[in-house]
Amino acid sequence: MGCMMGLPMRPRLPLVLGLLAVGLAVAGCGAVESLKDTETATEAQAAEAAPPEETAAVMAEEPPAEAVVESAPMETAEEVPAAADNAGAWSEIDAGAQRFAGKLDAATQAIASCQTEAAAGEDFTACQGAAFEAIAAAGDELVAIVDAAAPRADGDCRAALEALRSSTAEMSADHRAAVGMSDLTSLETAYAEIAADMSAYADAAMAAGGACAG
C-alpha cells in the first residue's frame, strides 16, 4: 500500500493509459519486494556454500584452464583486391565483336545493293546512308561492351582492349559522318577513311585476342 500511495496522479492521461500506468506501478512494487526476498535468500545460500579462506586462496593462485587466444583480424571482401579476369573480359568482347561482324557484313551487302536499286530509280544516297548508320550503331554497341568488360582486365590485355575500343569508336564516327554524303569527292575521301578504319579495327581485334585469350 505504501508504494501505491506514493504514485503521482496524472489526470491528463486518458483513462486506459492511466490504468495501465497504475498496473505497471503495482507490479513494480511487488517485484521490488520479491527482489529483496530473493537477495536475502541468495546471500544466506552463498554464506553456507563459501569455501574456507585457504581453499579460496589456492583457487586464486591456480592459472586458468584455457588461455584466451587472440585471433588475427580477418580481411573483409573489400580489402582483398579482385584478381584480373583477362580471359573472361575477352570472352564477352569477342562475342560482341562477332555480332558486330555479322551486322557489318549485312550493311556492306546492303551498300552494294544500293547501286542496283539506284539504277532502278531508288535514292542511292538515302540507301547508303541507312547502311552507314547501321554500321555506326553496331560500332556503338561494341564500344559499350568493351567499356563494360575492359575494367576487369589488366596489363597488355587492358591496353589492347583500349586500342580496340579506340579503333571501333573511330570507325563508328567515320561511318556516321558519311551519312547523307552525295558529293563524289567527299565520298571517295570517306571511303578511304572507312577502309583505313576497318583495317585498324581488324588489327586491334587480333591483337586483343592474342593478349587476352592466351
Short mmCIF file of C-alpha atoms in Angstrom, two decimals:
data_model
loop_
_atom_site.label_atom_id
_atom_site.label_comp_id
_atom_site.label_asym_id
_atom_site.label_seq_id
_atom_site.Cartn_x
_atom_site.Cartn_y
_atom_site.Cartn_z
CA MET A 1 0.00 0.00 0.00
CA GLY A 2 2.88 2.35 0.78
CA CYS A 3 4.15 2.05 -2.81
CA MET A 4 0.70 2.67 -4.29
CA MET A 5 0.01 5.67 -2.09
CA GLY A 6 3.17 7.30 -3.38
CA LEU A 7 2.10 7.16 -7.06
CA PRO A 8 1.80 10.59 -8.74
CA MET A 9 -1.59 11.47 -10.15
CA ARG A 10 -1.78 12.07 -13.94
CA PRO A 11 -5.24 13.48 -14.69
CA ARG A 12 -4.26 14.48 -18.22
CA LEU A 13 -3.66 10.91 -19.35
CA PRO A 14 -6.58 9.05 -20.97
CA LEU A 15 -8.28 6.54 -18.69
CA VAL A 16 -6.77 3.49 -20.38
CA LEU A 17 -3.25 4.84 -20.16
CA GLY A 18 -3.82 5.88 -16.55
CA LEU A 19 -4.96 2.39 -15.58
CA LEU A 20 -2.01 0.90 -17.43
CA ALA A 21 0.39 3.17 -15.54
CA VAL A 22 -1.12 2.19 -12.20
CA GLY A 23 -0.96 -1.50 -13.10
CA LEU A 24 2.71 -1.26 -14.01
CA ALA A 25 3.40 0.59 -10.77
CA VAL A 26 1.66 -2.03 -8.67
CA ALA A 27 3.56 -4.77 -10.49
CA GLY A 28 6.73 -2.83 -9.83
CA CYS A 29 6.08 -2.73 -6.07
CA GLY A 30 5.58 -6.47 -5.94
CA ALA A 31 8.73 -7.00 -7.98
CA VAL A 32 10.77 -4.87 -5.57
CA GLU A 33 9.57 -6.82 -2.52
CA SER A 34 10.16 -10.12 -4.30
CA LEU A 35 13.64 -8.99 -5.32
CA LYS A 36 14.51 -8.12 -1.73
CA ASP A 37 13.38 -11.55 -0.51
CA THR A 38 15.39 -13.24 -3.29
CA GLU A 39 18.53 -11.28 -2.42
CA THR A 40 18.24 -12.23 1.28
CA ALA A 41 17.86 -15.92 0.44
CA THR A 42 20.73 -15.79 -2.06
CA GLU A 43 23.07 -14.17 0.48
CA ALA A 44 22.29 -16.89 3.04
CA GLN A 45 22.97 -19.65 0.49
CA ALA A 46 26.21 -18.01 -0.58
CA ALA A 47 27.41 -17.78 3.04
CA GLU A 48 26.79 -21.51 3.56
CA ALA A 49 28.48 -22.51 0.28
CA ALA A 50 31.51 -20.24 0.60
CA PRO A 51 34.78 -22.22 0.67
CA PRO A 52 37.29 -21.78 3.51
CA GLU A 53 39.77 -18.91 3.11
CA GLU A 54 42.70 -21.31 2.47
CA THR A 55 40.85 -23.06 -0.34
CA ALA A 56 39.88 -19.72 -1.89
CA ALA A 57 43.50 -18.59 -1.83
CA VAL A 58 44.68 -21.79 -3.60
CA MET A 59 41.99 -21.40 -6.23
CA ALA A 60 43.05 -17.80 -6.84
CA GLU A 61 46.68 -18.90 -7.44
CA GLU A 62 45.78 -21.59 -10.00
CA PRO A 63 46.09 -20.42 -13.65
CA PRO A 64 43.02 -20.61 -15.85
CA ALA A 65 42.48 -23.94 -17.57
CA GLU A 66 42.44 -22.45 -21.05
CA ALA A 67 44.36 -19.44 -22.29
CA VAL A 68 42.50 -16.96 -24.41
CA VAL A 69 44.00 -16.91 -27.90
CA GLU A 70 43.59 -13.66 -29.78
CA SER A 71 42.92 -14.32 -33.42
CA ALA A 72 44.23 -12.05 -36.14
CA PRO A 73 41.56 -9.89 -37.75
CA MET A 74 40.16 -11.40 -40.92
CA GLU A 75 40.30 -9.44 -44.13
CA THR A 76 36.97 -8.30 -45.43
CA ALA A 77 35.87 -8.72 -49.03
CA GLU A 78 36.59 -5.04 -49.68
CA GLU A 79 40.20 -5.40 -48.50
CA VAL A 80 41.00 -8.31 -50.84
CA PRO A 81 41.84 -7.00 -54.32
CA ALA A 82 39.90 -8.64 -57.12
CA ALA A 83 42.03 -10.69 -59.50
CA ALA A 84 42.09 -9.65 -63.14
CA ASP A 85 39.96 -11.74 -65.47
CA ASN A 86 41.51 -11.17 -68.89
CA ALA A 87 40.04 -14.30 -70.44
CA GLY A 88 36.57 -13.58 -69.09
CA ALA A 89 36.64 -9.99 -70.31
CA TRP A 90 37.78 -11.05 -73.76
CA SER A 91 35.10 -13.76 -73.95
CA GLU A 92 32.38 -11.11 -73.59
CA ILE A 93 34.06 -8.71 -76.02
CA ASP A 94 34.75 -11.44 -78.57
CA ALA A 95 31.07 -12.41 -78.57
CA GLY A 96 30.18 -8.77 -79.14
CA ALA A 97 32.77 -8.49 -81.91
CA GLN A 98 31.24 -11.48 -83.69
CA ARG A 99 27.80 -9.87 -83.59
CA PHE A 100 29.34 -6.65 -84.88
CA ALA A 101 30.98 -8.56 -87.74
CA GLY A 102 27.63 -10.01 -88.74
CA LYS A 103 25.98 -6.57 -88.79
CA LEU A 104 28.94 -5.12 -90.67
CA ASP A 105 28.68 -7.82 -93.32
CA ALA A 106 24.94 -7.25 -93.71
CA ALA A 107 25.41 -3.48 -94.04
CA THR A 108 28.23 -3.91 -96.57
CA GLN A 109 26.00 -6.10 -98.74
CA ALA A 110 23.24 -3.51 -98.42
CA ILE A 111 25.59 -0.81 -99.71
CA ALA A 112 26.42 -2.96 -102.71
CA SER A 113 22.72 -3.42 -103.46
CA CYS A 114 22.18 0.35 -103.26
CA GLN A 115 23.85 0.72 -106.68
CA THR A 116 21.45 -1.77 -108.22
CA GLU A 117 18.50 -0.03 -106.62
CA ALA A 118 19.81 3.34 -107.79
CA ALA A 119 19.83 2.05 -111.37
CA ALA A 120 16.15 1.28 -110.91
CA GLY A 121 15.47 4.82 -109.76
CA GLU A 122 15.89 4.48 -105.99
CA ASP A 123 17.69 7.11 -103.87
CA PHE A 124 21.29 5.92 -103.64
CA THR A 125 22.31 8.49 -101.00
CA ALA A 126 19.47 7.51 -98.65
CA CYS A 127 20.13 3.81 -99.17
CA GLN A 128 23.83 4.15 -98.47
CA GLY A 129 23.18 6.48 -95.53
CA ALA A 130 20.94 3.89 -93.85
CA ALA A 131 23.65 1.26 -94.20
CA PHE A 132 26.30 3.62 -92.80
CA GLU A 133 24.09 4.46 -89.83
CA ALA A 134 23.53 0.75 -89.16
CA ILE A 135 27.30 0.19 -89.05
CA ALA A 136 27.78 3.19 -86.78
CA ALA A 137 25.09 1.93 -84.37
CA ALA A 138 26.65 -1.55 -84.32
CA GLY A 139 30.02 0.02 -83.56
CA ASP A 140 28.49 1.96 -80.67
CA GLU A 141 27.12 -1.29 -79.23
CA LEU A 142 30.57 -2.90 -79.38
CA VAL A 143 32.16 0.12 -77.70
CA ALA A 144 29.65 -0.22 -74.85
CA ILE A 145 30.54 -3.90 -74.46
CA VAL A 146 34.26 -3.07 -74.31
CA ASP A 147 33.60 -0.35 -71.74
CA ALA A 148 31.72 -2.82 -69.53
CA ALA A 149 34.22 -5.69 -69.74
CA ALA A 150 37.62 -3.97 -70.05
CA PRO A 151 37.84 -2.83 -66.37
CA ARG A 152 38.23 -6.50 -65.37
CA ALA A 153 41.40 -6.83 -67.47
CA ASP A 154 44.91 -5.61 -66.76
CA GLY A 155 48.39 -5.42 -68.27
CA ASP A 156 48.83 -5.95 -72.01
CA CYS A 157 45.22 -7.18 -72.29
CA ARG A 158 43.84 -3.95 -70.86
CA ALA A 159 46.00 -1.86 -73.22
CA ALA A 160 44.91 -3.95 -76.22
CA LEU A 161 41.25 -3.56 -75.30
CA GLU A 162 41.67 0.20 -75.05
CA ALA A 163 43.16 0.20 -78.54
CA LEU A 164 40.26 -1.91 -79.79
CA ARG A 165 37.77 0.50 -78.29
CA SER A 166 39.51 3.45 -79.91
CA SER A 167 39.55 1.88 -83.37
CA THR A 168 35.90 0.81 -83.07
CA ALA A 169 34.78 4.27 -81.98
CA GLU A 170 36.73 5.87 -84.84
CA MET A 171 35.14 3.57 -87.39
CA SER A 172 31.69 4.26 -85.98
CA ALA A 173 32.25 8.03 -86.11
CA ASP A 174 33.52 7.98 -89.71
CA HIS A 175 30.55 5.92 -90.90
CA ARG A 176 28.13 8.28 -89.21
CA ALA A 177 29.89 11.30 -90.71
CA ALA A 178 29.41 9.83 -94.18
CA VAL A 179 25.63 9.58 -93.79
CA GLY A 180 23.95 11.88 -96.30
CA MET A 181 27.05 12.45 -98.45
CA SER A 182 26.36 12.70 -102.16
CA ASP A 183 29.38 14.56 -103.50
CA LEU A 184 31.70 12.11 -105.25
CA THR A 185 34.90 13.72 -103.98
CA SER A 186 33.65 13.67 -100.40
CA LEU A 187 32.52 10.09 -100.77
CA GLU A 188 35.93 9.00 -102.07
CA THR A 189 37.58 10.56 -99.04
CA ALA A 190 35.05 8.93 -96.74
CA TYR A 191 35.58 5.54 -98.37
CA ALA A 192 39.35 5.84 -97.88
CA GLU A 193 38.89 6.71 -94.21
CA ILE A 194 36.43 3.87 -93.69
CA ALA A 195 38.82 1.39 -95.34
CA ALA A 196 41.63 2.55 -93.04
CA ASP A 197 39.27 2.27 -90.05
CA MET A 198 38.36 -1.30 -90.90
CA SER A 199 42.00 -2.27 -91.30
CA ALA A 200 42.89 -0.70 -87.95
CA TYR A 201 39.92 -2.41 -86.31
CA ALA A 202 40.93 -5.82 -87.67
CA ASP A 203 44.48 -5.38 -86.39
CA ALA A 204 43.26 -4.23 -82.97
CA ALA A 205 40.85 -7.15 -82.66
CA MET A 206 43.60 -9.67 -83.47
CA ALA A 207 45.98 -8.01 -81.00
CA ALA A 208 43.35 -8.02 -78.25
CA GLY A 209 42.56 -11.67 -78.83
CA GLY A 210 46.24 -12.59 -78.59
CA ALA A 211 46.83 -10.51 -75.45
CA CYS A 212 43.72 -11.53 -73.55
CA ALA A 213 42.81 -15.05 -74.57
CA GLY A 214 46.28 -16.56 -74.42
#
